[in-house]
């Protein structure tokens, strides 16, 4: 411990020694064990480092929950990003983390990105609704009733400038996986209201990578970041690579909205091919890629009629494994204010409900979506929907 402490940057050493860890908590109780975990991140033993990485996921950011200990741990992680041990490669440190080996630095950057995404939740409800897992009945705001949760959330938001300052140099790393992880962290960090002034410099760095790289994954990740930050990606909507075009259309308010929507809808006409672009999800995007494309298209459309032909086709194709991520969001977008029995159905709404009824042989199209039907103010069974038609 003494030897490792001597090799730490001053900011990391001060955090480790001056924080009252015993007064903080993580997912499993008191955080008094955290100094040993944090020191283990830079230990020579790869098994100790792997165990420490696992603790960051399981205890400090358990299932996306922020704890009183999360902010100081994040500052420590940011302070050690440049340590030489960051070059050491690791296999996945958790049973479900089965991606290719990556450096410790890439793993830590990925963790900071996950934390930043959790801290941003609830800040912009419109942005939250484009997340592939958003569900209307869970509400648009993080539950902040408990004082500790509220304090942890605001502490993590307050440190975002410091975290971004540590992340930015790695946007130009020589290691492509580190660059990707840095972009994945920068996307939610620079979505913070107080960091808009950092966007132009970050955008310039990513534009340089777009010009220099021919790798689909890197160019698509850069295009997505530029779009999410609200920069003008109109030129990328005509990129030769369809994956880059789609990622450039994922922003909340593209300069060329009609063309961006057309790009997204074109990708949804062949969703299996779209999923095949990224066998390993882009950093910051879990689930099948088509889920993110669909949510973005639904949010970008000025009316359901703009997306109805493609949306009805998705519902009519059937299949019950992904009701919450495809058919449910489509239904909710078709009835954004809830179904009003006093108003006749539009032609697009009627066509959509007919597709639900016609594809309901296995009771998955309506029965499997009953929460979405309830959220849209509609009957929750096949007979009730058929009666509307």
CSV table of C-alpha atoms in Angstrom, one decimal:
chain,number,residue,atom,x,y,z
A,1,UNK,CA,0.0,0.0,0.0
A,2,UNK,CA,2.8,2.5,0.9
A,3,UNK,CA,4.7,1.7,-2.2
A,4,UNK,CA,1.6,2.2,-4.4
A,5,UNK,CA,0.6,5.4,-2.7
A,6,UNK,CA,4.0,6.8,-3.4
A,7,UNK,CA,3.5,6.3,-7.1
A,8,UNK,CA,0.1,7.8,-7.4
A,9,UNK,CA,-0.6,11.3,-8.7
A,10,UNK,CA,-1.0,13.8,-6.0
A,11,UNK,CA,-4.7,14.3,-6.7
A,12,UNK,CA,-5.4,10.6,-6.3
A,13,UNK,CA,-3.3,10.3,-3.2
A,14,UNK,CA,-5.0,13.2,-1.5
A,15,UNK,CA,-8.4,11.8,-2.3
A,16,UNK,CA,-7.4,8.4,-0.9
A,17,UNK,CA,-6.0,9.8,2.3
A,18,UNK,CA,-8.3,12.7,3.0
A,19,UNK,CA,-11.7,11.2,2.2
A,20,UNK,CA,-13.6,9.8,5.2
A,21,UNK,CA,-14.5,6.5,3.5
A,22,UNK,CA,-16.1,5.0,6.6
A,23,UNK,CA,-18.8,7.7,6.5
A,24,UNK,CA,-19.8,6.8,3.0
A,25,UNK,CA,-21.6,3.9,1.6
A,26,UNK,CA,-21.9,1.8,-1.5
A,27,UNK,CA,-24.3,-1.0,-2.6
A,28,UNK,CA,-23.2,-3.3,0.1
A,29,UNK,CA,-22.9,-1.0,3.1
A,30,UNK,CA,-20.0,1.0,4.5
A,31,UNK,CA,-17.3,2.1,2.0
A,32,UNK,CA,-14.5,1.7,4.5
A,33,UNK,CA,-13.1,-1.0,2.2
A,34,UNK,CA,-12.8,1.3,-0.8
A,35,UNK,CA,-9.2,2.5,-0.3
A,36,UNK,CA,-8.0,-1.1,-0.7
A,37,UNK,CA,-10.1,-1.5,-3.8
A,38,UNK,CA,-8.9,1.8,-5.4
A,39,UNK,CA,-5.2,1.0,-4.7
A,40,UNK,CA,-5.8,-2.4,-6.3
A,41,UNK,CA,-6.7,-0.7,-9.5
A,42,UNK,CA,-3.1,0.2,-10.0
A,43,UNK,CA,-1.6,-2.9,-8.5
A,44,UNK,CA,0.9,-5.1,-10.4
A,45,UNK,CA,-1.2,-8.2,-9.9
A,46,UNK,CA,-3.7,-8.4,-12.9
A,47,UNK,CA,-6.1,-10.5,-10.8
A,48,UNK,CA,-6.3,-7.7,-8.1
A,49,UNK,CA,-6.9,-5.1,-10.8
A,50,UNK,CA,-9.7,-7.3,-12.3
A,51,UNK,CA,-11.3,-7.7,-8.9
A,52,UNK,CA,-11.2,-3.9,-8.3
A,53,UNK,CA,-12.8,-3.3,-11.7
A,54,UNK,CA,-15.6,-5.6,-10.8
A,55,UNK,CA,-16.1,-3.8,-7.5
A,56,UNK,CA,-16.6,-0.5,-9.4
A,57,UNK,CA,-19.4,-2.1,-11.3
A,58,UNK,CA,-21.0,-4.1,-8.5
A,59,UNK,CA,-20.6,-1.8,-5.5
A,60,UNK,CA,-20.0,1.7,-6.7
A,61,UNK,CA,-22.4,1.8,-9.6
A,62,UNK,CA,-24.6,-1.2,-8.9
A,63,UNK,CA,-27.2,-1.4,-11.7
A,64,UNK,CA,-26.8,2.2,-12.5
A,65,UNK,CA,-27.4,3.4,-8.9
A,66,UNK,CA,-25.4,6.4,-7.6
A,67,UNK,CA,-24.2,6.2,-4.0
A,68,UNK,CA,-22.4,8.7,-1.6
A,69,UNK,CA,-19.1,7.0,-2.5
A,70,UNK,CA,-19.6,7.2,-6.3
A,71,UNK,CA,-18.4,10.8,-6.8
A,72,UNK,CA,-15.1,10.5,-4.9
A,73,UNK,CA,-14.4,7.1,-6.5
A,74,UNK,CA,-15.0,8.7,-9.9
A,75,UNK,CA,-12.5,11.5,-9.2
A,76,UNK,CA,-9.9,8.9,-8.1
A,77,UNK,CA,-10.5,7.0,-11.4
A,78,UNK,CA,-10.1,10.2,-13.4
A,79,UNK,CA,-6.9,11.0,-11.6
A,80,UNK,CA,-5.2,7.6,-12.4
A,81,UNK,CA,-6.2,7.4,-16.1
A,82,UNK,CA,-2.6,8.4,-17.2
A,83,UNK,CA,-0.9,5.9,-14.9
A,84,UNK,CA,1.5,3.5,-16.8
A,85,UNK,CA,-0.5,0.5,-15.6
A,86,UNK,CA,-3.4,1.8,-17.7
A,87,UNK,CA,-1.8,0.1,-20.7
A,88,UNK,CA,-2.2,-3.4,-19.2
A,89,UNK,CA,-4.8,-5.5,-21.0
A,90,UNK,CA,-7.7,-7.2,-19.3
A,91,UNK,CA,-10.2,-9.8,-20.1
A,92,UNK,CA,-13.8,-9.1,-19.1
A,93,UNK,CA,-13.9,-8.7,-15.3
A,94,UNK,CA,-17.5,-9.9,-15.0
A,95,UNK,CA,-19.3,-13.0,-16.3
A,96,UNK,CA,-21.4,-11.0,-18.7
A,97,UNK,CA,-18.5,-8.9,-19.9
A,98,UNK,CA,-17.4,-11.1,-22.8
A,99,UNK,CA,-15.9,-8.6,-25.2
A,100,UNK,CA,-12.4,-8.7,-26.5
A,101,UNK,CA,-9.5,-7.8,-24.2
A,102,UNK,CA,-9.0,-4.1,-23.5
A,103,UNK,CA,-6.6,-2.0,-21.6
A,104,UNK,CA,-7.3,-0.9,-18.0
A,105,UNK,CA,-7.5,2.6,-19.3
A,106,UNK,CA,-10.3,1.7,-21.7
A,107,UNK,CA,-12.1,-0.1,-19.0
A,108,UNK,CA,-11.9,2.9,-16.6
A,109,UNK,CA,-13.0,5.3,-19.3
A,110,UNK,CA,-16.0,3.0,-20.1
A,111,UNK,CA,-16.9,3.0,-16.4
A,112,UNK,CA,-16.8,6.8,-16.3
A,113,UNK,CA,-19.1,7.0,-19.3
A,114,UNK,CA,-21.6,4.7,-17.6
A,115,UNK,CA,-21.5,6.9,-14.5
A,116,UNK,CA,-22.0,10.1,-16.6
A,117,UNK,CA,-25.0,8.5,-18.3
A,118,UNK,CA,-26.6,7.6,-15.0
A,119,UNK,CA,-25.9,11.2,-13.6
A,120,UNK,CA,-27.5,12.7,-16.7
A,121,UNK,CA,-30.8,10.7,-16.4
A,122,UNK,CA,-33.7,12.9,-15.6
A,123,UNK,CA,-31.9,16.1,-16.7
A,124,UNK,CA,-33.6,16.2,-20.1
A,125,UNK,CA,-36.8,14.2,-20.3
A,126,UNK,CA,-37.0,14.5,-24.1
A,127,UNK,CA,-33.5,13.0,-24.3
A,128,UNK,CA,-34.4,10.3,-21.9
A,129,UNK,CA,-37.2,9.1,-24.1
A,130,UNK,CA,-34.8,8.3,-26.9
A,131,UNK,CA,-33.1,5.7,-24.6
A,132,UNK,CA,-33.9,2.2,-25.9
A,133,UNK,CA,-35.1,1.1,-22.4
A,134,UNK,CA,-37.3,4.1,-21.5
A,135,UNK,CA,-40.8,3.2,-20.4
A,136,UNK,CA,-43.5,5.8,-19.7
A,137,UNK,CA,-44.9,4.2,-16.6
A,138,UNK,CA,-41.6,4.4,-14.8
A,139,UNK,CA,-41.8,8.2,-14.9
A,140,UNK,CA,-39.4,10.7,-16.4
A,141,UNK,CA,-37.4,11.7,-13.3
A,142,UNK,CA,-35.0,9.8,-11.1
A,143,UNK,CA,-36.4,8.9,-7.7
A,144,UNK,CA,-34.7,11.5,-5.5
A,145,UNK,CA,-36.8,11.2,-2.4
A,146,UNK,CA,-34.1,9.8,-0.2
A,147,UNK,CA,-31.6,12.5,0.8
A,148,UNK,CA,-28.6,10.3,0.2
A,149,UNK,CA,-29.7,9.5,-3.3
A,150,UNK,CA,-30.3,13.1,-4.0
A,151,UNK,CA,-27.0,14.2,-2.6
A,152,UNK,CA,-25.1,11.4,-4.6
A,153,UNK,CA,-26.8,12.5,-7.8
A,154,UNK,CA,-25.9,16.1,-7.5
A,155,UNK,CA,-22.4,15.3,-6.3
A,156,UNK,CA,-21.9,13.2,-9.5
A,157,UNK,CA,-23.3,16.0,-11.6
A,158,UNK,CA,-21.0,18.6,-10.0
A,159,UNK,CA,-17.8,16.7,-10.8
A,160,UNK,CA,-18.5,16.4,-14.5
A,161,UNK,CA,-16.2,19.2,-15.5
A,162,UNK,CA,-13.3,17.6,-13.7
A,163,UNK,CA,-14.1,14.2,-15.2
A,164,UNK,CA,-14.3,15.6,-18.7
A,165,UNK,CA,-10.9,17.3,-18.3
A,166,UNK,CA,-9.4,13.9,-17.5
A,167,UNK,CA,-11.2,12.2,-20.4
A,168,UNK,CA,-10.6,14.7,-23.2
A,169,UNK,CA,-6.9,13.9,-23.9
A,170,UNK,CA,-7.8,10.3,-24.6
A,171,UNK,CA,-10.0,11.3,-27.5
A,172,UNK,CA,-6.8,11.4,-29.5
A,173,UNK,CA,-5.2,8.3,-28.0
A,174,UNK,CA,-3.2,6.0,-30.3
A,175,UNK,CA,-5.2,3.0,-29.0
A,176,UNK,CA,-8.6,2.8,-30.9
A,177,UNK,CA,-10.3,1.1,-28.0
A,178,UNK,CA,-9.2,3.9,-25.7
A,179,UNK,CA,-10.4,6.4,-28.2
A,180,UNK,CA,-13.8,4.7,-28.4
A,181,UNK,CA,-14.1,4.5,-24.6
A,182,UNK,CA,-13.2,8.2,-24.3
A,183,UNK,CA,-15.9,9.1,-26.9
A,184,UNK,CA,-18.4,7.0,-24.9
A,185,UNK,CA,-17.6,9.0,-21.8
A,186,UNK,CA,-17.5,12.3,-23.5
A,187,UNK,CA,-20.9,12.0,-25.0
A,188,UNK,CA,-22.9,12.0,-21.7
A,189,UNK,CA,-20.4,14.4,-20.0
A,190,UNK,CA,-20.7,17.1,-22.7
A,191,UNK,CA,-24.5,16.7,-22.7
A,192,UNK,CA,-24.4,18.4,-19.3
A,193,UNK,CA,-25.9,22.0,-19.4
A,194,UNK,CA,-22.8,23.6,-18.0
A,195,UNK,CA,-20.3,22.0,-20.4
A,196,UNK,CA,-21.6,23.4,-23.7
A,197,UNK,CA,-18.5,25.5,-24.0
A,198,UNK,CA,-16.3,22.4,-24.3
A,199,UNK,CA,-18.2,21.0,-27.2
A,200,UNK,CA,-16.5,22.9,-30.1
A,201,UNK,CA,-13.0,21.7,-29.1
A,202,UNK,CA,-14.2,18.1,-28.7
A,203,UNK,CA,-16.1,18.3,-32.0
A,204,UNK,CA,-12.9,19.5,-33.7
A,205,UNK,CA,-11.0,16.5,-32.3
A,206,UNK,CA,-13.7,14.1,-33.6
A,207,UNK,CA,-13.9,15.7,-37.0
A,208,UNK,CA,-10.2,15.1,-37.3
A,209,UNK,CA,-10.7,11.4,-36.5
A,210,UNK,CA,-13.6,11.2,-39.0
A,211,UNK,CA,-11.3,12.5,-41.8
A,212,UNK,CA,-8.4,10.3,-40.8
A,213,UNK,CA,-10.1,7.0,-40.2
A,214,UNK,CA,-11.7,4.5,-42.6
A,215,UNK,CA,-13.0,2.2,-39.8
A,216,UNK,CA,-16.8,2.1,-39.7
A,217,UNK,CA,-17.0,1.7,-35.9
A,218,UNK,CA,-14.8,4.7,-35.1
A,219,UNK,CA,-16.4,7.0,-37.7
A,220,UNK,CA,-19.9,6.0,-36.6
A,221,UNK,CA,-19.1,6.6,-33.0
A,222,UNK,CA,-17.7,10.0,-33.8
A,223,UNK,CA,-20.7,10.9,-35.9
A,224,UNK,CA,-23.1,9.9,-33.1
A,225,UNK,CA,-21.2,12.1,-30.6
A,226,UNK,CA,-21.4,15.1,-32.9
A,227,UNK,CA,-25.1,14.5,-33.4
A,228,UNK,CA,-25.9,14.1,-29.7
A,229,UNK,CA,-24.0,17.3,-28.9
A,230,UNK,CA,-26.2,19.2,-31.4
A,231,UNK,CA,-23.5,20.1,-33.9
A,232,UNK,CA,-24.3,20.3,-37.6
A,233,UNK,CA,-23.9,16.8,-39.1
A,234,UNK,CA,-25.8,17.5,-42.3
A,235,UNK,CA,-22.7,16.6,-44.4
A,236,UNK,CA,-22.5,13.2,-42.7
A,237,UNK,CA,-26.1,12.4,-43.7
A,238,UNK,CA,-24.7,11.8,-47.2
A,239,UNK,CA,-21.7,9.7,-46.1
A,240,UNK,CA,-21.0,6.7,-48.2
A,241,UNK,CA,-21.3,4.4,-45.1
A,242,UNK,CA,-24.9,3.9,-44.1
A,243,UNK,CA,-23.9,3.3,-40.5
A,244,UNK,CA,-22.2,6.7,-40.3
A,245,UNK,CA,-25.3,8.3,-41.9
A,246,UNK,CA,-27.6,6.8,-39.3
A,247,UNK,CA,-25.3,7.8,-36.4
A,248,UNK,CA,-25.2,11.3,-37.8
A,249,UNK,CA,-29.0,11.4,-37.6
A,250,UNK,CA,-29.3,10.3,-33.9
A,251,UNK,CA,-29.1,13.8,-32.6
A,252,UNK,CA,-32.1,15.5,-30.8
A,253,UNK,CA,-32.5,18.4,-33.3
A,254,UNK,CA,-30.6,17.8,-36.6
A,255,UNK,CA,-30.2,20.8,-38.9
A,256,UNK,CA,-31.8,18.9,-41.7
A,257,UNK,CA,-34.6,17.1,-39.9
A,258,UNK,CA,-36.4,15.6,-42.9
A,259,UNK,CA,-33.3,14.1,-44.4
A,260,UNK,CA,-32.2,12.8,-40.9
A,261,UNK,CA,-35.6,11.1,-40.4
A,262,UNK,CA,-35.4,9.6,-43.9
A,263,UNK,CA,-32.0,8.1,-43.1
A,264,UNK,CA,-33.3,6.5,-39.9
A,265,UNK,CA,-36.4,5.1,-41.6
A,266,UNK,CA,-34.4,3.7,-44.4
A,267,UNK,CA,-32.3,1.8,-41.8
A,268,UNK,CA,-35.5,0.4,-40.1
A,269,UNK,CA,-36.7,-1.1,-43.4
A,270,UNK,CA,-34.0,-3.7,-43.1
A,271,UNK,CA,-33.5,-3.9,-39.3
A,272,UNK,CA,-31.5,-7.1,-39.3
A,273,UNK,CA,-28.9,-5.7,-41.6
A,274,UNK,CA,-28.8,-2.5,-39.4
A,275,UNK,CA,-28.2,-4.7,-36.3
A,276,UNK,CA,-25.3,-6.4,-38.2
A,277,UNK,CA,-23.3,-3.1,-38.4
A,278,UNK,CA,-22.2,-3.4,-34.8
A,279,UNK,CA,-21.9,-7.0,-33.5
A,280,UNK,CA,-20.4,-5.5,-30.4
A,281,UNK,CA,-22.7,-2.5,-29.4
A,282,UNK,CA,-21.1,0.9,-29.7
A,283,UNK,CA,-19.9,2.2,-26.4
A,284,UNK,CA,-22.9,3.9,-24.6
A,285,UNK,CA,-25.5,2.0,-26.7
A,286,UNK,CA,-26.7,-1.4,-25.4
A,287,UNK,CA,-29.2,-3.7,-27.0
A,288,UNK,CA,-29.8,-4.2,-30.7
A,289,UNK,CA,-28.8,-1.1,-32.6
A,290,UNK,CA,-32.2,-1.0,-34.3
A,291,UNK,CA,-33.8,-0.2,-30.9
A,292,UNK,CA,-31.9,3.1,-30.7
A,293,UNK,CA,-32.6,3.9,-34.3
A,294,UNK,CA,-36.3,3.4,-33.8
A,295,UNK,CA,-36.5,5.5,-30.6
A,296,UNK,CA,-34.7,8.3,-32.4
A,297,UNK,CA,-37.0,8.1,-35.4
A,298,UNK,CA,-40.1,8.2,-33.2
A,299,UNK,CA,-38.8,11.2,-31.3
A,300,UNK,CA,-37.7,13.0,-34.5
A,301,UNK,CA,-41.0,12.6,-36.3
A,302,UNK,CA,-43.3,15.6,-36.2
A,303,UNK,CA,-46.3,13.3,-36.3
A,304,UNK,CA,-46.9,9.5,-36.3
A,305,UNK,CA,-48.0,9.7,-39.9
A,306,UNK,CA,-44.3,10.5,-40.9
A,307,UNK,CA,-43.2,7.1,-39.5
A,308,UNK,CA,-46.4,5.1,-39.9
A,309,UNK,CA,-45.5,3.0,-43.0
A,310,UNK,CA,-42.3,1.7,-41.4
A,311,UNK,CA,-43.8,1.4,-37.9
A,312,UNK,CA,-46.8,-0.6,-39.1
A,313,UNK,CA,-44.4,-2.9,-41.0
A,314,UNK,CA,-42.4,-3.6,-37.8
A,315,UNK,CA,-45.6,-4.5,-35.9
A,316,UNK,CA,-47.0,-6.6,-38.7
A,317,UNK,CA,-43.7,-8.6,-38.8
A,318,UNK,CA,-44.7,-10.2,-35.4
A,319,UNK,CA,-42.3,-11.8,-33.0
A,320,UNK,CA,-42.6,-11.5,-29.2
A,321,UNK,CA,-39.1,-11.2,-27.9
A,322,UNK,CA,-38.7,-7.5,-28.0
A,323,UNK,CA,-42.2,-6.1,-27.4
A,324,UNK,CA,-40.9,-3.4,-25.0
A,325,UNK,CA,-38.3,-2.1,-27.4
A,326,UNK,CA,-40.2,-2.0,-30.7
A,327,UNK,CA,-43.9,-2.4,-30.8
A,328,UNK,CA,-44.6,-0.8,-27.4
A,329,UNK,CA,-42.8,2.5,-28.2
A,330,UNK,CA,-44.5,2.6,-31.7
A,331,UNK,CA,-47.9,2.3,-30.1
A,332,UNK,CA,-47.1,5.0,-27.5
A,333,UNK,CA,-45.9,7.4,-30.3
A,334,UNK,CA,-49.1,6.8,-32.3
A,335,UNK,CA,-51.2,7.9,-29.3
A,336,UNK,CA,-48.9,10.6,-27.7
A,337,UNK,CA,-51.7,12.2,-25.6
A,338,UNK,CA,-53.5,9.0,-24.9
A,339,UNK,CA,-56.5,7.6,-26.8
A,340,UNK,CA,-59.6,9.8,-26.6
A,341,UNK,CA,-62.8,7.7,-27.1
A,342,UNK,CA,-64.6,10.8,-28.2
A,343,UNK,CA,-62.3,11.3,-31.2
A,344,UNK,CA,-62.2,9.0,-34.2
A,345,UNK,CA,-59.0,7.1,-35.0
A,346,UNK,CA,-56.9,8.5,-37.7
A,347,UNK,CA,-56.2,6.3,-40.7
A,348,UNK,CA,-52.6,5.7,-39.5
A,349,UNK,CA,-53.8,4.7,-35.9
A,350,UNK,CA,-56.4,2.4,-37.4
A,351,UNK,CA,-53.8,0.7,-39.6
A,352,UNK,CA,-51.5,0.2,-36.7
A,353,UNK,CA,-54.1,-1.3,-34.4
A,354,UNK,CA,-55.2,-3.6,-37.2
A,355,UNK,CA,-51.6,-4.8,-37.5
A,356,UNK,CA,-51.6,-5.6,-33.8
A,357,UNK,CA,-54.8,-7.5,-34.1
A,358,UNK,CA,-53.7,-9.4,-37.2
A,359,UNK,CA,-50.4,-10.5,-35.7
A,360,UNK,CA,-51.8,-11.6,-32.4
A,361,UNK,CA,-52.0,-15.3,-33.0
A,362,UNK,CA,-49.5,-16.1,-30.3
A,363,UNK,CA,-51.0,-13.6,-27.8
A,364,UNK,CA,-47.7,-11.7,-27.9
A,365,UNK,CA,-48.6,-8.6,-30.0
A,366,UNK,CA,-51.3,-7.2,-27.6
A,367,UNK,CA,-51.0,-9.3,-24.4
A,368,UNK,CA,-47.3,-8.9,-24.4
A,369,UNK,CA,-47.7,-5.1,-24.8
A,370,UNK,CA,-50.4,-4.6,-22.2
A,371,UNK,CA,-48.5,-2.0,-20.2
A,372,UNK,CA,-47.9,0.0,-23.4
A,373,UNK,CA,-51.6,-0.2,-24.3
A,374,UNK,CA,-52.5,1.0,-20.8
A,375,UNK,CA,-50.0,3.9,-21.1
A,376,UNK,CA,-51.6,4.9,-24.4
A,377,UNK,CA,-55.1,4.8,-22.9
A,378,UNK,CA,-56.2,1.8,-25.0
A,379,UNK,CA,-57.9,-1.5,-24.1
A,380,UNK,CA,-55.4,-4.2,-23.0
A,381,UNK,CA,-56.9,-7.2,-24.8
A,382,UNK,CA,-57.5,-8.2,-28.4
A,383,UNK,CA,-61.2,-8.0,-28.3
A,384,UNK,CA,-61.1,-4.5,-26.9
A,385,UNK,CA,-58.8,-3.3,-29.7
A,386,UNK,CA,-60.9,-5.1,-32.3
A,387,UNK,CA,-64.0,-3.3,-31.1
A,388,UNK,CA,-62.3,0.0,-31.8
A,389,UNK,CA,-61.9,-1.0,-35.4
